[in-house]
Backbone as a ProteinNet text record, in pm:
[ID]
protein_1_A
[PRIMARY]
MSLIGASLFFPVRDIMGRLISHPVCRVPAMTERLPVELPKAYRLLNHGPTVLVGSAHDGRRNVMAAAWSMPLDFSPPKVAVVIDRNTLTRALVEASGEFSLNVPARAIARETLAVGSISGRDTDKFADGTVQAFEGSHIAAPLIDGCLAWLECRVIPEPHNQDRYDLFLGEVVAAWADPRAFRDGHWHFEPGVSRSLHYIAGGNFFETGEAFEVKP
[TERTIARY]
2408.6	2414.2	2392.7	2317.6	2340.7	2439.1	2466.7	2587.5	2557.7	2418.6	2393.8	2446.5	2410.5	2355.8	2492	2606.2	2738.7	2809.1	2953.6	3016.8	3146.5	3277.4	3382.8	3505	3582.7	3690.5	3794.4	3860.3	3992.3	4089.4	4236	4376.6	4376.1	4479.2	4472.1	4650	4703.5	4814	4812	4981.2	4955.9	5033.4	5070.1	5105.7	5235.2	5263.3	5439.4	5410.3	5267.3	5225.4	5237.4	5294.8	5302.5	5161	5116.6	4990.7	5018.4	4916.9	4876.1	4805	4877.8	4789.3	4848.5	4702.5	4759	4851.8	4941.8	5090.1	4998.8	4887.4	4807.8	4721.5	4656.1	4591.7	4620.9	4643	4721.7	4619.3	4638.8	4569.8	4661.8	4627.3	4682	4768.4	4879.7	4967.6	4882.1	4905.6	4857.4	4816.3	4658.8	4632.5	4707.5	4743.7	4723.4	4631.8	4573.9	4458.2	4466.3	4374.4	4393.8	4242.4	4252.6	4121.6	4050.8	3867.2	3774.9	3716	3699.8	3624.5	3493.2	3423.3	3322.8	3179.3	3131.3	3067.1	3015.1	3144.8	3156.4	3193.6	3172	3176.1	3075	2987.8	2830.6	2859.8	2941.5	2990.2	3082.8	3133.5	3170.9	3107.5	2953.6	2872.1	2749.4	2752.9	2616.3	2623.6	2704.5	2676.4	2635.2	2582.9	2560.9	2682.3	2754.6	2837.9	2830.7	2863.6	2863	2952.2	2924.4	3018.4	3077	3167.6	3245.7	3219.5	3130.8	3112.4	3186.8	3274.3	3411.7	3300.5	3348.1	3291.9	3389.3	3381.8	3491.8	3430.8	3425.3	3392.7	3489.4	3516.3	3559.7	3683.1	3787.7	3863.3	3812.4	3726.3	3701.4	3668.9	3725.8	3660.5	3612.8	3528.3	3476.5	3438.7	3396.2	3364.7	3237.9	3148.1	3094.3	3045.3	3013.6	2971.6	2795.8	2799.9	2631.6	2607.2	2509.9	2511.2	2378.7	2311.2	2238.6	2289.2	2335.8	2374.7	2329.4	2377.6	2336.3	2370.8	2421.3	2420.6	2298.1	2292.9	2190.9	2150.3	2287.3	2296.3	2455.9	2402.4	2574	2653.6	2606.9	2634.8	2534.1	2565.2	2667.4	2609.4	2727.8	2700	2626.3	2578.3	2496.7	2463.6	2502.2	2408.5	2380	2313.6	2235.5	2300	2300.7	2294.9	2228.7	2187.3	2137	2194.8	2200.3	2292.9	2178.5	2195.4	2080.5	2104.9	2008.6	2026.2	2086.6	2065.5	2114.8	2297.5	2355	2530.1	2563.4	2681.1	2759	2820.8	2851.2	2875.9	2759	2635.6	2497.3	2545	2548.7	2623	2707.6	2826.8	2956.5	2902.4	2808.5	2810.4	2706.7	2606.5	2520.7	2594.5	2704.4	2755.2	2846.7	2904.3	3014.1	2961.8	2847.8	2791	2884.9	2954.2	3030.3	3062.7	3090.6	3117	3187.5	3272.7	3329.2	3238	3255	3212.1	3293.8	3332.9	3466.5	3413.4	3450.7	3414.4	3538.4	3465.7	3586.5	3605	3725.6	3735.8	3726.7	3761.3	3752.4	3847.5	3966.9	4098.9	4074.7	3952.6	3930.8	3783.8	3715.6	3574.5	3568.9	3688.9	3673	3662.3	3742.8	3767.5	3595.5	3553	3445.5	3311.5	3338.1	3216	3270.8	3338.7	3391.3	3344.9	3359.4	3332.5	3131.7	3115.1	2954.3	2911.6	2984.8	2961.9	2963	3046.3	3049.8	3069	2951.8	2936	3034.5	3080.6	3133.9	3084.2	2936.8	2944.6	2909.4	2933.4	2949.3	3109.5	3189.4	3365.8	3425	3510.2	3653.8	3724.9	3714.3	3818.4	3939.3	3960.1	4057.8	4218.5	4259.5	4389	4382.8	4268.1	4258.4	4295.1	4300.7	4389.9	4331.8	4179.8	4125.9	4124.9	4101.3	4134.8	4171.4	4288.2	4370.6	4302.7	4306.5	4282	4351.8	4344.5	4418.7	4333.4	4417.7	4306.8	4249.9	4154.4	4068.4	4146	4097.3	4177.7	4037.5	3918.9	3787.2	3753.4	3736.9	3690.3	3757.1	3711.5	3772.8	3763.3	3675.4	3653.7	3722.1	3750.9	3835.4	3820.6	3932.2	3918.5	3993.8	3924.5	3971	4052.2	4169.4	4275.5	4242.9	4281.3	4246.4	4113.3	4073.8	3931.2	3987.8	3888.3	3882.3	3859.6	3753.5	3712	3676.1	3707.7	3650.6	3583.5	3492.5	3423	3412.6	3398.2	3418.4	3292.3	3214	3047.3	3071	2953.4	2877.5	2758.8	2696.1	2567.9	2482.4	2358.7	2273.1	2159.3	2128	2031.6	1872.4	1848.6	1725.3	1633.4	1618.7	1592.9	1466.7	1356.1	1261.1	1305.2	1371.5	1404.7	1530.9	1632.5	1719.5	1638.5	1520.5	1477.2	1361.7	1275.6	1204.8	1240.3	1339.4	1392.2	1541.9	1590.2	1732.6	1827.1	1768.1	1844.5	1917.9	2019.2	2125.9	2176.8	2182.9	2226	2358.8	2413.9	2562.2	2546.4	2659.1	2710	2844.8	2903.8	3048.7	3114	3199.7	3265.3	3429	3474.5	3591.1	3583.1	3650	3647.2	3753.5	3790.1	3937.2	3900.3	3979.2	3970.7	4117	4111.4	4255.5	4270.7	4362.8	4370.4	4386.2	4373.2	4377.9	4259.5	4164.1	4014.6	3931.6	3973.2	3829.8	3972.4	3955	4042.4	3945.9	3977.2	3890.4	3747	3706.3	3540.2	3466.7	3580.1	3462.7	3582.9	3481.7	3607.6	3669.8	3782.2	3849.3	3932.1	3895.9	3942.7	4078.1	4198.8	4345.1	4321.5	4384.7	4429.1	4490.1	4402.1	4471.6	4429.4	4382	4286	4164.7	4137.1	4010.6	3901.9	3783.4	3668.6	3615.6	3472.6	3404.2	3292.3	3256.2	3161.7	3023	2966.7	2782	2727.4	2698	2669	2544.3	2532.8	2390.1	2293.1	2362.8	2336.4	2404.4	2430	2459.1	2624	2684.6	2845.8	2857.2	2748.2	2759.3	2772.2	2886	2892.4	2866.7	2883.6	2879.4	3004.1	3097.4	3164.6	3129.8	3201	3149	3217.3	3110.1	3153.6	3232.1	3198.3	3246.4	3166.7	3184.2	3133.7	3128.2	3010.1	2969.9	2899.2	2929.3	2823.3	2750.8	2613.5	2481.9	2500.3	2530.7	2502.4	2320.6	2287.7	2171.4	2135.6
3422.2	3270.1	3202.9	3062.8	3008.4	2904	2884.3	2769.3	2649.4	2618.8	2501.3	2496.6	2596.7	2570.9	2618.5	2652.1	2683.9	2623.5	2645.4	2559.8	2631.1	2561	2636.4	2513.2	2570.7	2452.6	2416.6	2311.6	2313.6	2322	2328.7	2343.3	2244.7	2201.3	2066.5	2078.1	1935.9	1920.6	1993	2061.9	2101.1	2033.8	1985.6	1929.9	1823.6	1905	1895	1788.4	1791.5	1741.1	1792.3	1924.7	1996.3	2059.8	2037.5	2102.4	2273.8	2338.9	2468.6	2546.8	2616.2	2660.2	2821.3	2927.7	3067.1	3053.8	3179.9	3196.7	3329.3	3380.5	3456	3412.6	3285.9	3250	3103.4	3111.6	2992.5	2896.8	2812.8	2652.9	2583.3	2502.9	2409	2310.3	2281.3	2155.4	2040.8	1922.6	1837.3	1750.7	1747.7	1636.7	1510.2	1492.6	1351.3	1270.7	1151.5	1108.3	914.6	878.8	761.3	672.5	560.6	496.9	454.4	488	439.3	302.7	301.7	127.2	200	121.8	162.1	166.4	17.7	16.2	142.6	266.8	394.7	469.1	485.6	624.8	696.7	652.3	741.4	866.9	809.2	897.4	1037	1037.1	1171.1	1242.4	1209.6	1318.9	1316.9	1224.8	1245.4	1348.2	1405.3	1554	1703	1651.8	1747.1	1863.9	1832.8	1953	1988.5	2109.2	2128	2115.6	2036.6	1942.1	2014.3	1984.7	2026.5	1862.7	1896	1773	1793.1	1703	1676.5	1623	1657.4	1569	1571.9	1485.2	1524	1403.1	1443.6	1380.8	1452.5	1311.2	1359.1	1472.6	1433.4	1523.6	1697.1	1694.9	1810.6	1809.8	1893	1830.4	1955	1943.4	2082.9	2066.1	2148.3	2140.9	2198.1	2184.6	2278.5	2261	2365.7	2364.7	2326.8	2223.4	2196.3	2185.6	2243.2	2239	2154.8	2028.2	1928.5	1823.4	1747.8	1619.5	1524.4	1396.1	1327.1	1175.7	1104.4	956.3	870.1	744.3	669.3	546.4	461.8	321.9	337.8	194.8	118.3	67.3	-45.3	-158.2	-211.4	-175.4	-113.2	49.4	134.8	262.8	374.2	443.9	536.8	647.9	763.3	921.5	943.9	1092	1137	1332.6	1373.2	1511.6	1556.5	1708.5	1771.8	1839.6	1837.7	1876.5	1954.6	2088	2169.9	2133	2126.9	2076.9	2201.3	2323.6	2413.1	2442.4	2314.6	2336.7	2255.7	2270.1	2180.5	2090.6	2115.2	1942.5	1857.1	1897.2	1810.3	1749.3	1832	1738.8	1679.8	1702	1595.2	1483.5	1497.6	1364.3	1260.3	1356.7	1272.3	1165.6	1217.4	1178.1	1083.3	1074.1	1015.3	913.8	950.5	812.5	815.8	935.3	923.2	1043.5	1085.9	1179.4	1195.8	1278.3	1309.4	1387.1	1340.3	1441.3	1487.7	1581.3	1643.2	1738.9	1703.7	1765.5	1888	1964.7	2098.3	2155	2209.4	2262.7	2397.8	2474.2	2594.7	2680.8	2611.2	2687.4	2700.7	2634.9	2676	2731.2	2801.7	2838.5	2931.5	3048	3126.9	3062.9	2960.3	2861.5	2809	2712.5	2709.7	2774.9	2903.7	2984.1	3032.4	3060.6	3106.7	2987.9	2863.5	2723	2762.6	2785.9	2770.4	2923.7	3049.8	3152.8	3205.4	3119.8	3139.7	3018.2	3026.7	2907	2866.8	2723.4	2701.8	2730.6	2741.3	2753.6	2916.1	2979.3	3141	3156.7	3100.4	3199.8	3039.3	3053.7	2954	2977.1	2873.5	2910.4	2864.5	2777.8	2701.3	2763.9	2882.4	2955.8	2982.4	3038.3	3077.7	2973.5	2867.4	2786.7	2824.8	2832.9	2843.2	2727.2	2594.2	2482	2430.9	2336.4	2203	2126.4	1952.5	1837.3	1747.9	1621.9	1504.1	1386.5	1282.9	1198.8	1063.2	1047.3	912.4	741.3	646.1	551.4	463.5	488.6	436.5	501.6	626.6	718.1	841.2	868.5	958.1	1142.3	1138.7	1287.2	1301	1452.3	1458.3	1500.6	1460.8	1496.3	1624.6	1683.3	1846.6	1866.3	1905.9	1889.3	2033.6	2019.1	2075.2	2031.9	1923.4	1848.1	1819.1	1813	1646.7	1513.3	1496	1381.6	1374.6	1263	1287.6	1110.8	1079.1	1017.5	990.5	888.5	839.9	760	835.5	741.7	746.5	653.7	579.1	608	688.6	693.3	592.4	584.3	457.5	558.8	488	595	584.8	675.4	693.9	822.1	794.1	919	996.7	914.4	1037.1	1114.4	1067.9	1178.4	1293.7	1242.1	1331.5	1435	1390.2	1470.5	1575.6	1529.2	1583.6	1675.7	1596.1	1658.4	1719.8	1702.7	1703.1	1662.9	1534.7	1465	1300	1341	1227.2	1126.8	981.2	877.1	833.8	789.7	752.2	602.4	502.8	436.6	427.4	458.4	496.2	371.4	382.6	286.9	294.1	427.1	416.7	586.3	593.1	681.1	680.9	863	856.5	980.9	1017.9	1107.4	1162.2	1294.8	1321.5	1284.2	1202.9	1152.1	1263.7	1369.8	1445.3	1484.2	1457.2	1488.9	1368.6	1257.4	1124.6	1017.8	932.9	839.5	694.8	585.3	464.2	507.8	526.1	536.9	679	754	882.2	988.6	1073.8	1251.1	1294.5	1334.1	1357.5	1463.2	1585.1	1694.4	1723.3	1736.1	1745.3	1899.5	1969.2	2077.8	2190.3	2272.6	2347.8	2294.4	2194.4	2114.1	2215.6	2243.4	2317.9	2216.1	2250	2177.1	2188	2111.8	2075.5	2222	2257.2	2380	2325.1	2460.8	2421	2567.4	2581.2	2701.1	2748.7	2868.8	2905.5	2990.7	3116.6	3172	3299.8	3365.2	3508.5	3533.8	3388.7	3400.4	3369.4	3310.7	3260.3	3159.8	3121.3	2944.9	2914.7	2822.1	2763.8	2684	2633.2	2542.6	2457.9	2333.1	2220.1	2238.3	2183	2256.9	2107.2	2125.9	1994.6	1902.8	1826.9	1665.2	1612.4	1583.2	1525.6	1376.6	1291.6	1185	1161.1	1086.1	1108.5	925	897.4	751.8	697.7	608.2	592.4	529.9
1830	1800.6	1936.7	1907.4	2042.8	2069.5	2206.5	2238.7	2165.9	2156.4	2123.4	1973.2	1872	1744.7	1699.1	1714.9	1635.2	1656.4	1534.4	1513.9	1466.1	1440.3	1396.8	1322.4	1308.4	1204.3	1297.2	1322	1372.4	1293.3	1392.4	1263.8	1223.7	1150.8	1080.2	991.5	953.8	922.4	799.6	739.6	616.3	550.5	405.9	338.9	373.8	469.8	472.3	660.2	681	796.5	923.5	919.6	1059.4	1085.8	1214.3	1243.2	1272.2	1180.6	1163.8	1312.3	1365.9	1467.1	1489.1	1536.3	1531.9	1646.4	1627.7	1721.8	1848.4	1858.7	1906.8	2034	1969	2079.9	2112.7	2267.8	2337.6	2379	2389.3	2458.8	2553	2637.6	2703.7	2633.8	2699.7	2628.8	2633.7	2530.6	2530.3	2697.9	2714.9	2822.6	2854.4	2972.7	2973.4	2986.3	2935.1	2945	2959.5	3034.1	3075.2	3038.6	2982.6	2967.6	3052.3	3030.7	3137.5	3060.7	3199.4	3165.5	3083.5	2974.2	2939	3013.8	3078.2	3155	3275.8	3296.6	3395.3	3318.6	3171	3093.9	3110.2	3140.5	3234.7	3290.4	3377.1	3489.7	3458.3	3323.3	3266.2	3225.7	3230.1	3190.9	3272.6	3440.2	3467.9	3515.8	3553.1	3626.4	3557.6	3429.7	3353.5	3308	3245.4	3195.1	3050.8	3025.7	2863.7	2832.5	2698.2	2606.3	2460.3	2418.1	2297.8	2194.4	2064.4	1989.3	1851.1	1858.8	1795.6	1646.7	1514.2	1414.2	1286.7	1194	1064.8	975.7	811.5	730.4	609.2	535.1	395.5	390.7	490.7	500.9	579.1	632.1	704.6	850.9	966.6	1095.5	1134.3	1279.3	1290.3	1483.2	1513.6	1668.2	1725.9	1821.3	1827.6	2016.8	2048.3	2177.7	2182.5	2323.4	2305.6	2472.6	2507.5	2655.5	2705.7	2615.7	2635	2545.8	2669.8	2631.2	2757.6	2768.2	2909.3	2816	2942.1	2931.2	2922.9	2867.4	2860.7	2909.3	2921.7	2957.1	3026.9	3063.5	3118.4	3015.9	2975.2	2888.4	2793.2	2641.5	2608.7	2641.3	2699.4	2706.7	2611.7	2643.1	2505	2607.9	2481	2533.1	2434.9	2475.1	2372.5	2351.9	2280	2251.9	2151.6	2179.3	2074.4	1949.2	1838.9	1737.3	1634.7	1605.8	1554.5	1381.4	1354.5	1167.3	1063.8	1180.9	1103.4	1097.8	1200.3	1209.9	1133.9	1096.6	1013.2	1059.2	1200.5	1284.8	1270.3	1255.7	1179	1053.4	949.5	865.2	889	891.1	964.3	986.6	1120.1	1202.8	1135.6	1035.5	978.9	873.8	806.8	706.8	733.9	862.8	922.3	978.1	1084.4	1171.7	1296.7	1327.6	1465.5	1511.7	1621.4	1674	1828	1874.4	1978.6	2091.9	2212.2	2306.6	2414.2	2424.4	2509.2	2598.6	2773.2	2822.1	2870.2	2851.4	2906.4	3024.3	3041.6	3150.4	3169.6	3313.8	3316.9	3225.3	3256.3	3204.6	3042.7	2944.5	2840.6	2774.5	2884.5	2882.3	2786.5	2778.2	2672.2	2521.4	2507.9	2382.1	2374.5	2469.9	2441.4	2417.6	2498.9	2414.5	2299	2252.6	2098.9	2006.9	2012.1	1955	1963.3	2045.8	2032.1	2003.2	1960.2	1901.8	1776.5	1720.8	1581	1483.9	1353.3	1330.5	1184.7	1159.1	1058.6	946.2	921.8	789.4	766.9	854.2	797.9	796.2	885.9	951.7	915.7	844.8	862.8	952.9	1087.8	1202.3	1198.6	1074.5	1056.3	1097.1	1042.4	1080.2	1215.3	1278.2	1404.1	1545.5	1534.4	1631.8	1783.1	1797.2	1891.4	1982	1932.9	1997.1	1918.7	1976	1932.1	1942.2	1837.4	1854.8	1840.4	1878.1	1889.4	1813.7	1751.6	1699.9	1823.7	1807.8	1867.5	1837.2	1902.8	1860.5	1776.7	1801.4	1733	1594.4	1628.1	1521.3	1501.4	1366.9	1260	1355.7	1417.1	1497	1573	1594.7	1636	1829.6	1875.1	2046.3	2061.4	2163.9	2174.5	2325.4	2275	2384.3	2480	2591.8	2726.3	2803.6	2771.8	2851.3	2964.2	3014.2	3138.3	3075.9	3006.9	2937	2800.8	2742.8	2612.9	2583.3	2493.3	2494.1	2305.5	2253.9	2096.3	2081.8	1991.3	2010.3	1838	1802.1	1720.1	1696.7	1598.7	1602.2	1571.6	1672.2	1673.1	1563.4	1441.2	1379.4	1445.3	1433.5	1498.5	1396.9	1297.2	1209.9	1278	1330.3	1378.8	1501.7	1563.5	1702.1	1617.6	1534.9	1480.5	1361.3	1294.6	1216.4	1324.5	1410.9	1448	1559.2	1649.2	1774.1	1730.9	1686.1	1616.8	1743.1	1778.3	1916.2	1850.3	1881	1846.7	1923.6	1924.7	1995.8	1946.7	2057.8	2038.9	2124.9	2053.2	2141.6	2177.9	2312.8	2338	2318.4	2226.7	2194.7	2267.5	2299.2	2364.2	2488.5	2583.9	2649.2	2756.7	2746.1	2833	2939.3	3011.5	3140.5	3159	3230	3296.1	3412.9	3450.3	3584.1	3679.9	3670.9	3740.7	3810.3	3715.2	3758.6	3743.4	3716.8	3735.1	3685.1	3817.6	3804.8	3890.2	3883	3904.8	3951.5	3826.9	3804.2	3863.5	3928.9	3988.2	3976.2	3976	3966.2	4099.3	4083.6	4207.6	4168.1	4181	4160.2	4201.7	4163.3	4236.6	4256.6	4366.6	4375.9	4254.7	4219.4	4122.9	3946.4	3954.3	3804.5	3792.6	3660.2	3638	3624.8	3704	3719	3552.9	3550.7	3467.4	3417.7	3329.5	3314.8	3290.7	3344.5	3309.6	3249.4	3132.1	3058.4	3063.7	3131.8	3134.9	3019.5	3003	2879.2	2871.7	2789	2779.2	2803.7	2792.9	2845.5	2988.8	3065.2	3211	3211.7	3293.5	3337.9	3454.8	3504.3	3652.1	3670.8	3739.4	3762.3	3852.7	3811.4	3877.8	4035.2	4147.7	4296.8	4348	4492.7	4598.4	4588.9	4570.6	4574.5	4710.4	4757.5	4884.6	4891.5	4970.7	4995.1	5064.7	5053.4	5157.3	5185.6	5293.5	5347.4	5366.7	5325.4	5350.4	5469.9
[MASK]
++++++++++++++++++++++++++++++++++++++++++++++++++++++++++++++++++++++++++++++++++++++++++++++++++++++++++++++++++++++++++++++++++++++++++++++++++++++++++++++++++++++++++++++++++++++++++++++++++++++++++++++++++++++++

């Protein structure tokens, strides 16, 4: 199953309000995040990282990995992402009209591959605790812990693009970043901080390399 076309369920809270997670699969502790100015939100995706797409509707939450996403505009900020019509994520996004884009770090590369290799339609990963999620500020779709950046998006309806090309457009209504990796509108990876991922195929990734500047 392709990285783009697969999905799985998140842990959720039980009736007592406790977060259910599997003790065998460990994920990083809750990542610190700071708001990103919306006109600069495009910079979170402009280097072409693999993303995790969060979705939720009617009490059901889900996540999938997507290799094909990009920023489209500055103000208001817009994004595009390909969501295959056969995925559970597609059904939840169409029903809710919103989604999150999360930029995973190398530290959760294994989890990123896992959510891109198992379909939520085929396997209920609710109890596995492969990934952990937290609430956003503007949308119900979950944000994924252990990532470097998070974008909360509302679908801009484009039925032709969605039906013909599986292409969804979204307006970014809130954006966040791990300040150890992105601050003051720029990526600044501190020593020891995992960098973003770029998926190739067959479990192979590139990690984002060193930045450099070219003067005109």
